[in-house]
PDB file of C-alpha atoms in Angstrom:
ATOM      1  CA  MET A   1     -15.548 -29.900 -11.344  1.00 43.00           C
ATOM      2  CA  GLN A   2     -11.811 -29.441 -12.301  1.00 49.00           C
ATOM      3  CA  GLU A   3     -12.994 -26.434 -14.503  1.00 55.00           C
ATOM      4  CA  VAL A   4     -14.375 -24.861 -11.347  1.00 45.00           C
ATOM      5  CA  VAL A   5     -11.352 -25.452  -9.285  1.00 45.00           C
ATOM      6  CA  ASP A   6      -9.011 -24.034 -12.037  1.00 50.00           C
ATOM      7  CA  GLN A   7     -11.509 -21.010 -12.060  1.00 52.00           C
ATOM      8  CA  ALA A   8     -11.025 -20.544  -8.644  1.00 47.00           C
ATOM      9  CA  LEU A   9      -7.370 -20.942  -8.546  1.00 48.00           C
ATOM     10  CA  SER A  10      -7.025 -18.324 -11.097  1.00 52.00           C
ATOM     11  CA  ILE A  11      -9.394 -15.614  -9.438  1.00 46.00           C
ATOM     12  CA  HIS A  12      -7.370 -16.155  -6.325  1.00 46.00           C
ATOM     13  CA  THR A  13      -3.910 -15.943  -7.694  1.00 46.00           C
ATOM     14  CA  ASN A  14      -4.246 -13.077 -10.119  1.00 48.00           C
ATOM     15  CA  SER A  15      -2.057 -10.655  -9.058  1.00 50.00           C
ATOM     16  CA  GLU A  16      -2.821  -7.805 -11.348  1.00 57.00           C
ATOM     17  CA  LYS A  17      -5.787  -7.076  -9.286  1.00 75.00           C
ATOM     18  CA  LEU A  18      -3.629  -6.333  -6.345  1.00 84.00           C
ATOM     19  CA  GLY A  19      -0.495  -4.157  -5.899  1.00 91.00           C
ATOM     20  CA  LEU A  20       2.238  -4.640  -2.962  1.00 94.00           C
ATOM     21  CA  GLY A  21       4.739  -1.966  -2.244  1.00 96.00           C
ATOM     22  CA  VAL A  22       7.522  -2.386   0.579  1.00 97.00           C
ATOM     23  CA  ASP A  23      10.221  -0.072   1.423  1.00 97.00           C
ATOM     24  CA  VAL A  24      12.690   0.139   4.078  1.00 98.00           C
ATOM     25  CA  VAL A  25      14.896   3.417   5.006  1.00 98.00           C
ATOM     26  CA  GLY A  26      17.934   3.571   7.109  1.00 98.00           C
ATOM     27  CA  ILE A  27      17.512   6.121   9.903  1.00 98.00           C
ATOM     28  CA  GLU A  28      21.208   7.398   9.816  1.00 98.00           C
ATOM     29  CA  HIS A  29      21.151   7.671   6.207  1.00 98.00           C
ATOM     30  CA  PHE A  30      17.979   9.645   6.057  1.00 98.00           C
ATOM     31  CA  LYS A  31      19.527  12.003   9.147  1.00 97.00           C
ATOM     32  CA  THR A  32      22.520  12.602   6.741  1.00 97.00           C
ATOM     33  CA  ILE A  33      20.039  13.653   3.717  1.00 97.00           C
ATOM     34  CA  CYS A  34      18.162  15.993   5.952  1.00 95.00           C
ATOM     35  CA  LYS A  35      21.269  17.790   7.083  1.00 95.00           C
ATOM     36  CA  ARG A  36      22.948  17.898   4.046  1.00 97.00           C
ATOM     37  CA  THR A  37      20.157  19.293   2.366  1.00 96.00           C
ATOM     38  CA  PRO A  38      17.766  21.679   4.725  1.00 90.00           C
ATOM     39  CA  SER A  39      15.339  22.128   2.011  1.00 96.00           C
ATOM     40  CA  PHE A  40      14.631  18.319   1.424  1.00 96.00           C
ATOM     41  CA  THR A  41      12.240  18.059   4.150  1.00 96.00           C
ATOM     42  CA  LYS A  42      10.120  20.820   2.836  1.00 95.00           C
ATOM     43  CA  LYS A  43      10.330  19.483  -0.712  1.00 95.00           C
ATOM     44  CA  MET A  44       9.173  15.857   0.319  1.00 96.00           C
ATOM     45  CA  PHE A  45       6.940  16.600   3.085  1.00 98.00           C
ATOM     46  CA  SER A  46       3.568  18.299   3.564  1.00 97.00           C
ATOM     47  CA  ALA A  47       3.298  20.897   6.404  1.00 97.00           C
ATOM     48  CA  ALA A  48       1.143  18.305   8.081  1.00 97.00           C
ATOM     49  CA  GLU A  49       3.492  15.659   7.824  1.00 98.00           C
ATOM     50  CA  ILE A  50       6.391  18.007   9.335  1.00 97.00           C
ATOM     51  CA  THR A  51       4.009  19.314  12.066  1.00 97.00           C
ATOM     52  CA  TYR A  52       3.366  15.605  13.052  1.00 97.00           C
ATOM     53  CA  ALA A  53       6.792  14.664  12.925  1.00 97.00           C
ATOM     54  CA  ASN A  54       8.032  18.033  14.898  1.00 97.00           C
ATOM     55  CA  LYS A  55       5.908  16.822  17.879  1.00 97.00           C
ATOM     56  CA  LYS A  56       7.745  13.588  18.358  1.00 97.00           C
ATOM     57  CA  ALA A  57      11.092  13.264  20.269  1.00 96.00           C
ATOM     58  CA  GLU A  58      13.146  12.245  17.284  1.00 95.00           C
ATOM     59  CA  PRO A  59      11.304  13.699  14.150  1.00 96.00           C
ATOM     60  CA  GLU A  60      13.794  12.193  11.732  1.00 96.00           C
ATOM     61  CA  ILE A  61      12.488   8.732  12.615  1.00 97.00           C
ATOM     62  CA  HIS A  62       8.738   9.893  11.965  1.00 97.00           C
ATOM     63  CA  LEU A  63       9.720  11.509   8.731  1.00 98.00           C
ATOM     64  CA  ALA A  64      11.913   8.439   7.573  1.00 98.00           C
ATOM     65  CA  ALA A  65       8.776   6.366   8.178  1.00 98.00           C
ATOM     66  CA  ARG A  66       6.845   8.558   6.206  1.00 98.00           C
ATOM     67  CA  PHE A  67       9.116   8.788   3.290  1.00 98.00           C
ATOM     68  CA  ALA A  68       9.187   4.838   3.501  1.00 98.00           C
ATOM     69  CA  ALA A  69       5.296   5.053   3.139  1.00 98.00           C
ATOM     70  CA  LYS A  70       5.658   7.278   0.206  1.00 98.00           C
ATOM     71  CA  GLU A  71       7.938   4.764  -1.432  1.00 96.00           C
ATOM     72  CA  ALA A  72       5.707   1.639  -0.384  1.00 97.00           C
ATOM     73  CA  VAL A  73       2.561   3.209  -1.693  1.00 97.00           C
ATOM     74  CA  LEU A  74       3.902   4.187  -5.026  1.00 96.00           C
ATOM     75  CA  LYS A  75       5.533   0.541  -5.289  1.00 95.00           C
ATOM     76  CA  ALA A  76       2.103  -0.824  -4.833  1.00 95.00           C
ATOM     77  CA  LEU A  77       0.759   1.638  -7.608  1.00 94.00           C
ATOM     78  CA  GLY A  78       3.532   0.230  -9.915  1.00 92.00           C
ATOM     79  CA  VAL A  79       5.417   3.278 -10.258  1.00 92.00           C
ATOM     80  CA  GLY A  80       8.162   5.450  -8.435  1.00 81.00           C
ATOM     81  CA  PHE A  81       8.733   8.899  -8.238  1.00 82.00           C
ATOM     82  CA  ALA A  82       8.566   8.952 -11.946  1.00 77.00           C
ATOM     83  CA  LYS A  83       5.583   9.429 -14.660  1.00 75.00           C
ATOM     84  CA  GLY A  84       4.880  12.922 -13.265  1.00 85.00           C
ATOM     85  CA  VAL A  85       4.444  11.734  -9.689  1.00 93.00           C
ATOM     86  CA  GLY A  86       5.655  14.585  -7.139  1.00 91.00           C
ATOM     87  CA  TYR A  87       7.130  13.963  -3.693  1.00 90.00           C
ATOM     88  CA  ARG A  88       4.030  15.424  -2.166  1.00 95.00           C
ATOM     89  CA  ASP A  89       1.411  13.421  -4.051  1.00 97.00           C
ATOM     90  CA  VAL A  90       1.266  10.984  -1.399  1.00 98.00           C
ATOM     91  CA  GLU A  91       0.599  12.187   1.878  1.00 98.00           C
ATOM     92  CA  VAL A  92       0.568  10.245   5.081  1.00 98.00           C
ATOM     93  CA  LYS A  93      -1.770  11.157   7.629  1.00 97.00           C
ATOM     94  CA  VAL A  94      -3.149   9.523  11.059  1.00 95.00           C
ATOM     95  CA  ASP A  95      -6.833   8.723  11.176  1.00 94.00           C
ATOM     96  CA  LYS A  96      -9.000   9.221  14.343  1.00 94.00           C
ATOM     97  CA  SER A  97      -8.280   5.837  15.516  1.00 95.00           C
ATOM     98  CA  GLY A  98      -4.598   6.438  15.057  1.00 92.00           C
ATOM     99  CA  MET A  99      -4.025   4.522  12.216  1.00 95.00           C
ATOM    100  CA  PRO A 100      -1.716   5.813   9.514  1.00 97.00           C
ATOM    101  CA  ARG A 101      -3.707   6.472   5.938  1.00 96.00           C
ATOM    102  CA  ALA A 102      -2.120   7.191   2.358  1.00 97.00           C
ATOM    103  CA  LEU A 103      -4.019  10.146   1.093  1.00 98.00           C
ATOM    104  CA  LEU A 104      -3.146  10.423  -2.898  1.00 98.00           C
ATOM    105  CA  TYR A 105      -3.293  13.784  -4.835  1.00 97.00           C
ATOM    106  CA  ASN A 106      -2.368  14.955  -8.464  1.00 96.00           C
ATOM    107  CA  GLU A 107      -0.532  12.209 -10.910  1.00 95.00           C
ATOM    108  CA  ALA A 108      -0.552   9.589  -7.968  1.00 96.00           C
ATOM    109  CA  GLN A 109      -4.474   9.894  -7.548  1.00 96.00           C
ATOM    110  CA  LYS A 110      -5.036   9.679 -11.424  1.00 95.00           C
ATOM    111  CA  ILE A 111      -2.798   6.617 -11.627  1.00 94.00           C
ATOM    112  CA  ALA A 112      -4.823   4.935  -8.465  1.00 95.00           C
ATOM    113  CA  GLU A 113      -8.061   5.789 -10.285  1.00 95.00           C
ATOM    114  CA  LYS A 114      -6.834   4.454 -13.696  1.00 93.00           C
ATOM    115  CA  LEU A 115      -5.906   1.069 -12.319  1.00 91.00           C
ATOM    116  CA  GLY A 116      -9.485   1.187 -10.299  1.00 92.00           C
ATOM    117  CA  VAL A 117      -7.716   1.393  -6.781  1.00 95.00           C
ATOM    118  CA  THR A 118     -10.194   1.909  -3.960  1.00 93.00           C
ATOM    119  CA  ASP A 119      -8.054   1.769  -1.124  1.00 94.00           C
ATOM    120  CA  ILE A 120      -4.357   1.701  -0.030  1.00 96.00           C
ATOM    121  CA  PRO A 121      -3.850   0.378   3.486  1.00 96.00           C
ATOM    122  CA  ILE A 122      -0.467   1.077   4.821  1.00 98.00           C
ATOM    123  CA  SER A 123       1.361  -0.274   7.973  1.00 98.00           C
ATOM    124  CA  ILE A 124       4.304   1.630   9.183  1.00 98.00           C
ATOM    125  CA  SER A 125       6.885   0.805  11.526  1.00 97.00           C
ATOM    126  CA  HIS A 126      10.054   1.809  12.788  1.00 97.00           C
ATOM    127  CA  THR A 127      13.051   1.126  15.349  1.00 96.00           C
ATOM    128  CA  LYS A 128      16.034   3.390  16.017  1.00 95.00           C
ATOM    129  CA  THR A 129      17.824   2.378  12.777  1.00 97.00           C
ATOM    130  CA  GLU A 130      15.277   1.572  10.126  1.00 98.00           C
ATOM    131  CA  ALA A 131      11.786   2.447   9.126  1.00 98.00           C
ATOM    132  CA  VAL A 132       9.531   0.229   6.998  1.00 98.00           C
ATOM    133  CA  CYS A 133       6.131   0.548   5.397  1.00 98.00           C
ATOM    134  CA  VAL A 134       4.173  -2.198   3.532  1.00 98.00           C
ATOM    135  CA  ALA A 135       1.290  -0.941   1.163  1.00 97.00           C
ATOM    136  CA  ILE A 136      -1.358  -2.738  -0.617  1.00 95.00           C
ATOM    137  CA  ALA A 137      -3.378  -1.332  -3.488  1.00 95.00           C
ATOM    138  CA  ILE A 138      -6.778  -2.744  -3.403  1.00 92.00           C
ATOM    139  CA  THR A 139      -8.522  -2.665  -6.459  1.00 91.00           C
ATOM    140  CA  LYS A 140     -12.289  -2.997  -7.544  1.00 83.00           C
ATOM    141  CA  ALA A 141     -11.237  -6.034  -9.466  1.00 76.00           C
ATOM    142  CA  SER A 142      -9.690  -7.883  -6.420  1.00 73.00           C
ATOM    143  CA  ILE A 143     -12.734  -7.031  -4.337  1.00 67.00           C
ATOM    144  CA  GLU A 144     -14.943  -8.505  -7.123  1.00 69.00           C
ATOM    145  CA  ALA A 145     -12.223 -11.629  -7.341  1.00 70.00           C
ATOM    146  CA  LYS A 146     -13.156 -12.302  -3.845  1.00 62.00           C
ATOM    147  CA  GLU A 147     -16.659 -12.413  -4.298  1.00 67.00           C
ATOM    148  CA  LYS A 148     -16.239 -14.670  -7.478  1.00 65.00           C
ATOM    149  CA  THR A 149     -13.911 -16.815  -4.982  1.00 65.00           C
ATOM    150  CA  LYS A 150     -16.628 -17.261  -2.730  1.00 63.00           C
ATOM    151  CA  VAL A 151     -18.994 -18.404  -5.168  1.00 59.00           C
ATOM    152  CA  ALA A 152     -16.691 -20.805  -6.869  1.00 60.00           C
ATOM    153  CA  ALA A 153     -15.678 -22.162  -3.576  1.00 64.00           C
ATOM    154  CA  ASN A 154     -19.337 -22.846  -2.711  1.00 67.00           C
ATOM    155  CA  GLU A 155     -19.793 -24.436  -6.104  1.00 72.00           C
ATOM    156  CA  VAL A 156     -16.908 -26.650  -5.554  1.00 71.00           C
ATOM    157  CA  THR A 157     -18.308 -27.790  -1.984  1.00 76.00           C
ATOM    158  CA  GLU A 158     -21.497 -28.417  -3.362  1.00 74.00           C
ATOM    159  CA  GLN A 159     -19.927 -30.730  -6.197  1.00 75.00           C
ATOM    160  CA  PHE A 160     -18.146 -32.312  -3.750  1.00 71.00           C
ATOM    161  CA  LYS A 161     -20.958 -33.321  -1.501  1.00 74.00           C
ATOM    162  CA  ALA A 162     -22.731 -34.528  -4.486  1.00 72.00           C
ATOM    163  CA  LEU A 163     -19.771 -36.767  -5.599  1.00 72.00           C
ATOM    164  CA  ARG A 164     -19.741 -37.772  -1.596  1.00 73.00           C
ATOM    165  CA  LYS A 165     -22.885 -39.048  -1.693  1.00 76.00           C
ATOM    166  CA  GLY A 166     -22.372 -41.209  -4.778  1.00 69.00           C
ATOM    167  CA  LEU A 167     -19.790 -42.870  -3.131  1.00 67.00           C
TER     168      LEU A 167
END
């Protein structure tokens, strides 16, 4: 029975099967960068991201949130803006239900494919002073591990029931 429990725990705690990324951006600092370097937004964001932000009362807050999302997604993949990953290799769009979605292109997409990433859900939030994003890189291996965990948990339950009957 201990072997089954150990297997279930090892499957559940194997962090290589998921990637987690978090990033926080100071709004005032971000605004300063945008004012100091006007080309920054065009280099960093897609036309769609800029258009989305410009429809808001305070576009810089929404761009800062998207910058945090790009950073969080790349952290979830285990890279930053390095290894050939460009600023526009991660784009944040809003889906039909209003949820932000991270879309990957070029090198970021290649890295995700190599890692077996099937989805990267993100959660973005902001205040007047900070923008934050959390991203989780879900892999095929994490989905398979979840299924194995269910099987292992069922085995443990059945063994426990059998042992309890013997008492």
